[in-house]
Coordinates of C-alpha atoms in Angstrom, one line a residue:
Chain A
X1 CA 0.0 0.0 0.0
X2 CA 1.7 3.2 -1.2
X3 CA -1.2 5.5 -0.8
X4 CA -2.2 8.4 1.4
X5 CA -6.0 8.4 1.6
X6 CA -7.9 11.6 2.4
X7 CA -11.6 11.9 3.3
X8 CA -13.8 13.4 2.4
X9 CA -12.8 14.5 -1.2
X10 CA -15.1 17.4 -1.1
X11 CA -16.6 19.3 1.9
X12 CA -18.9 22.3 2.1
X13 CA -19.4 23.9 5.5
X14 CA -20.9 27.0 7.0
X15 CA -18.9 29.3 9.2
X16 CA -20.5 28.0 12.4
X17 CA -20.0 24.3 11.6
X18 CA -17.5 21.9 13.1
X19 CA -16.0 19.3 10.7
X20 CA -12.9 17.2 10.5
X21 CA -10.6 16.2 7.6
X22 CA -9.0 12.7 7.8
X23 CA -5.8 11.3 6.4
X24 CA -4.5 7.8 6.6
X25 CA -1.4 6.0 5.4
X26 CA -0.3 2.4 6.0
X27 CA 3.3 2.7 4.7
X28 CA 4.8 3.0 8.2
X29 CA 5.7 6.6 7.6
X30 CA 6.6 8.5 10.8
X31 CA 6.1 12.1 9.6
X32 CA 2.8 13.4 8.4
X33 CA 1.9 16.8 7.1
X34 CA -1.0 19.2 6.3
X35 CA -0.7 21.6 3.4
X36 CA -3.2 24.2 2.3
X37 CA -3.4 25.1 -1.4
X38 CA -5.4 28.0 -2.7
X39 CA -6.4 28.0 -6.4
X40 CA -3.5 28.6 -8.7
X41 CA -1.0 28.8 -5.8
X42 CA 1.6 26.4 -4.5
X43 CA 0.9 24.3 -1.4
X44 CA 1.7 26.0 1.9
X45 CA 2.8 24.0 4.9
X46 CA 0.5 24.2 7.9
X47 CA 1.5 21.5 10.3
X48 CA 4.0 18.6 10.6
X49 CA 3.8 15.7 13.0
X50 CA 6.9 13.7 13.5
X51 CA 6.6 10.5 15.5
X52 CA 3.1 11.5 16.5
X53 CA 4.2 14.8 18.0
X54 CA 3.5 18.2 16.6
X55 CA 6.9 19.4 15.4
X56 CA 6.0 22.3 13.1
X57 CA 3.1 24.8 13.3
X58 CA 3.4 27.4 10.7
X59 CA 1.5 30.1 12.6
X60 CA -1.9 28.6 11.6
X61 CA -5.0 30.2 13.2
X62 CA -6.5 28.2 16.1
X63 CA -9.7 27.5 14.1
X64 CA -7.5 24.8 12.6
X65 CA -6.7 22.1 15.1
X66 CA -4.5 19.1 14.0
X67 CA -4.5 15.7 15.8
X68 CA -2.4 12.6 15.3
X69 CA -4.1 9.8 17.1
X70 CA -1.6 7.2 16.0
X71 CA 1.2 6.8 13.5
X72 CA -1.2 6.0 10.6
X73 CA -3.8 8.7 11.1
X74 CA -3.8 12.5 10.9
X75 CA -6.9 14.6 11.4
X76 CA -7.5 18.3 10.9
X77 CA -10.4 19.7 13.0
X78 CA -12.2 22.7 11.6
X79 CA -14.3 25.2 13.6
X80 CA -15.6 28.6 12.9
X81 CA -13.8 28.9 9.5
X82 CA -13.9 31.9 7.2
X83 CA -14.7 31.9 3.5
X84 CA -11.1 32.7 2.8
X85 CA -10.2 29.3 4.3
X86 CA -11.7 27.7 1.2
X87 CA -8.9 25.7 -0.4
X88 CA -7.6 22.3 -1.3
X89 CA -6.2 20.7 1.9
X90 CA -3.4 18.2 1.2
X91 CA -2.1 15.5 3.5
X92 CA 1.4 14.0 3.0
X93 CA 3.7 11.5 4.7
X94 CA 7.3 10.6 4.6
X95 CA 9.3 7.8 6.1
X96 CA 12.8 9.4 6.5
X97 CA 14.6 12.6 5.9
X98 CA 15.9 11.7 2.4
X99 CA 12.7 10.2 1.1
X100 CA 10.0 11.8 -0.9
X101 CA 6.7 13.0 0.4
X102 CA 3.7 11.0 -0.6
X103 CA 0.6 13.2 -1.1
X104 CA -3.0 12.4 -0.8
X105 CA -5.4 13.7 -3.5
X106 CA -6.7 16.3 -1.1
X107 CA -10.0 17.6 0.4
X108 CA -11.5 20.4 -1.6
X109 CA -13.1 22.6 1.1
X110 CA -15.6 25.3 0.5
X111 CA -16.7 27.6 3.4
X112 CA -19.9 29.5 2.9
Chain B
X1 CA 15.9 32.7 3.9
X2 CA 15.2 30.0 1.4
X3 CA 13.2 30.6 -1.7
X4 CA 12.2 28.9 -4.9
X5 CA 11.6 30.8 -8.1
X6 CA 9.8 29.5 -11.2
X7 CA 10.0 32.4 -13.6
X8 CA 7.5 30.9 -16.1
X9 CA 3.9 31.1 -15.0
X10 CA 2.5 29.4 -18.1
X11 CA 4.2 27.5 -21.0
X12 CA 2.5 26.2 -24.1
X13 CA 4.2 23.6 -26.2
X14 CA 3.2 21.4 -29.1
X15 CA 2.9 17.7 -28.6
X16 CA 6.2 16.0 -29.5
X17 CA 8.2 19.2 -28.9
X18 CA 10.9 19.4 -26.2
X19 CA 10.2 21.0 -22.9
X20 CA 12.3 22.8 -20.3
X21 CA 10.8 24.3 -17.1
X22 CA 13.0 26.6 -15.1
X23 CA 13.7 26.6 -11.4
X24 CA 16.1 28.7 -9.3
X25 CA 16.6 28.4 -5.6
X26 CA 18.1 30.4 -2.9
X27 CA 19.4 28.5 0.1
X28 CA 22.5 28.6 2.3
X29 CA 23.5 25.0 1.8
X30 CA 23.1 22.3 -0.8
X31 CA 19.4 21.8 -0.8
X32 CA 17.3 18.8 -1.5
X33 CA 15.5 19.5 -4.7
X34 CA 12.3 18.1 -6.1
X35 CA 9.9 18.4 -9.0
X36 CA 6.3 17.6 -8.4
X37 CA 3.4 17.5 -10.9
X38 CA -0.2 18.2 -10.1
X39 CA -3.3 17.6 -12.2
X40 CA -6.4 19.7 -11.5
X41 CA -8.0 19.0 -8.2
X42 CA -5.4 16.3 -7.4
X43 CA -2.6 15.8 -5.0
X44 CA 1.1 16.1 -6.0
X45 CA 3.1 13.4 -7.6
X46 CA 6.9 13.3 -7.4
X47 CA 8.6 13.3 -10.7
X48 CA 12.2 13.3 -9.5
X49 CA 14.5 14.4 -6.7
X50 CA 18.1 15.4 -6.2
X51 CA 20.0 14.9 -2.9
X52 CA 23.6 14.4 -4.0
X53 CA 25.8 12.7 -6.5
X54 CA 25.1 12.7 -10.2
X55 CA 23.7 16.2 -11.1
X56 CA 21.6 14.8 -13.9
X57 CA 18.7 12.9 -12.4
X58 CA 16.1 10.8 -14.2
X59 CA 12.5 10.7 -13.1
X60 CA 9.3 9.1 -14.1
X61 CA 7.3 9.7 -17.3
X62 CA 10.5 10.4 -19.2
X63 CA 11.5 13.6 -17.3
X64 CA 14.9 14.5 -16.2
X65 CA 16.4 17.5 -14.3
X66 CA 19.9 18.9 -14.0
X67 CA 21.3 20.4 -10.8
X68 CA 23.7 23.3 -11.6
X69 CA 25.2 24.6 -8.4
X70 CA 26.9 27.6 -10.1
X71 CA 23.5 28.8 -11.4
X72 CA 21.4 27.7 -8.4
X73 CA 19.2 26.0 -10.8
X74 CA 17.3 22.7 -11.2
X75 CA 15.6 22.8 -14.5
X76 CA 13.2 20.1 -15.6
X77 CA 13.4 18.7 -19.1
X78 CA 11.6 16.3 -21.4
X79 CA 12.7 15.6 -25.0
X80 CA 9.2 14.9 -26.3
X81 CA 6.0 16.1 -24.6
X82 CA 2.8 14.1 -24.6
X83 CA -0.7 15.6 -24.3
X84 CA -1.0 13.9 -20.9
X85 CA 1.8 16.0 -19.6
X86 CA -0.5 19.0 -19.4
X87 CA -0.5 19.9 -15.7
X88 CA 0.9 22.2 -13.1
X89 CA 4.6 21.7 -12.2
X90 CA 6.1 22.7 -8.9
X91 CA 9.8 22.9 -8.0
X92 CA 10.5 22.5 -4.3
X93 CA 13.4 22.9 -1.9
X94 CA 13.4 20.5 1.0
X95 CA 14.7 21.4 4.4
X96 CA 15.1 19.1 7.3
X97 CA 13.6 20.3 10.5
X98 CA 13.0 18.3 13.6
X99 CA 13.1 15.0 11.8
X100 CA 10.7 15.9 9.1
X101 CA 10.9 17.2 5.5
X102 CA 9.7 20.8 5.1
X103 CA 9.1 21.6 1.5
X104 CA 9.0 25.1 0.1
X105 CA 7.3 25.2 -3.2
X106 CA 7.8 27.5 -6.1
X107 CA 4.8 29.3 -7.5
X108 CA 4.3 26.7 -10.2
X109 CA 4.4 26.5 -14.0
X110 CA 1.3 25.6 -15.9
X111 CA 2.0 23.5 -18.9
X112 CA -0.5 23.5 -21.8
X113 CA 0.1 21.0 -24.6
X114 CA -1.4 21.7 -28.0
X115 CA -2.0 19.0 -30.7

């Protein structure tokens, strides 16, 4: 299994909703990432978990809350989002420092 | 501070023609360099990477890239483009922080292939 699986593929939510994005990999990778990508822009790093501990938080607003319940799962909890948070949210994982990142196909999020 | 520059926002080539996508980086040490491709609404797929050694690296789908330290460049090439190569291409610099890879992406080059 060489895939990173993200669910849901599409999500529409209101500004008062609470939702979660999920990411799963069974490659034994010990680092997992959340990236945000606006239309026609490059991905921007949000969070990195290394060995299930949050190692990088790129000054992301608290309305985004990551969680890594175990080495295979990564969640992104969403609460009170703004319309400008609408974007493609990409999850990725990597085994070691010199290895490539495997990306999921993303969750396309629309905040109304 | 590190940065990645892709000077071409959009490139159009004819099917069967050769392709070169430019990438320049700014980083204090020898970086880890990557090229990723992204189809619309999809995640990113790694084409190739450079860490050390031979400066000409081969990737998937017939792509190659050459690392030129003197020019701080890592340009992507393909001798003959196929219609399926139409996509967005991102160059990225990899940094190692706290045991994880932190990729900084260029702004991307959109490739259009005409018949």
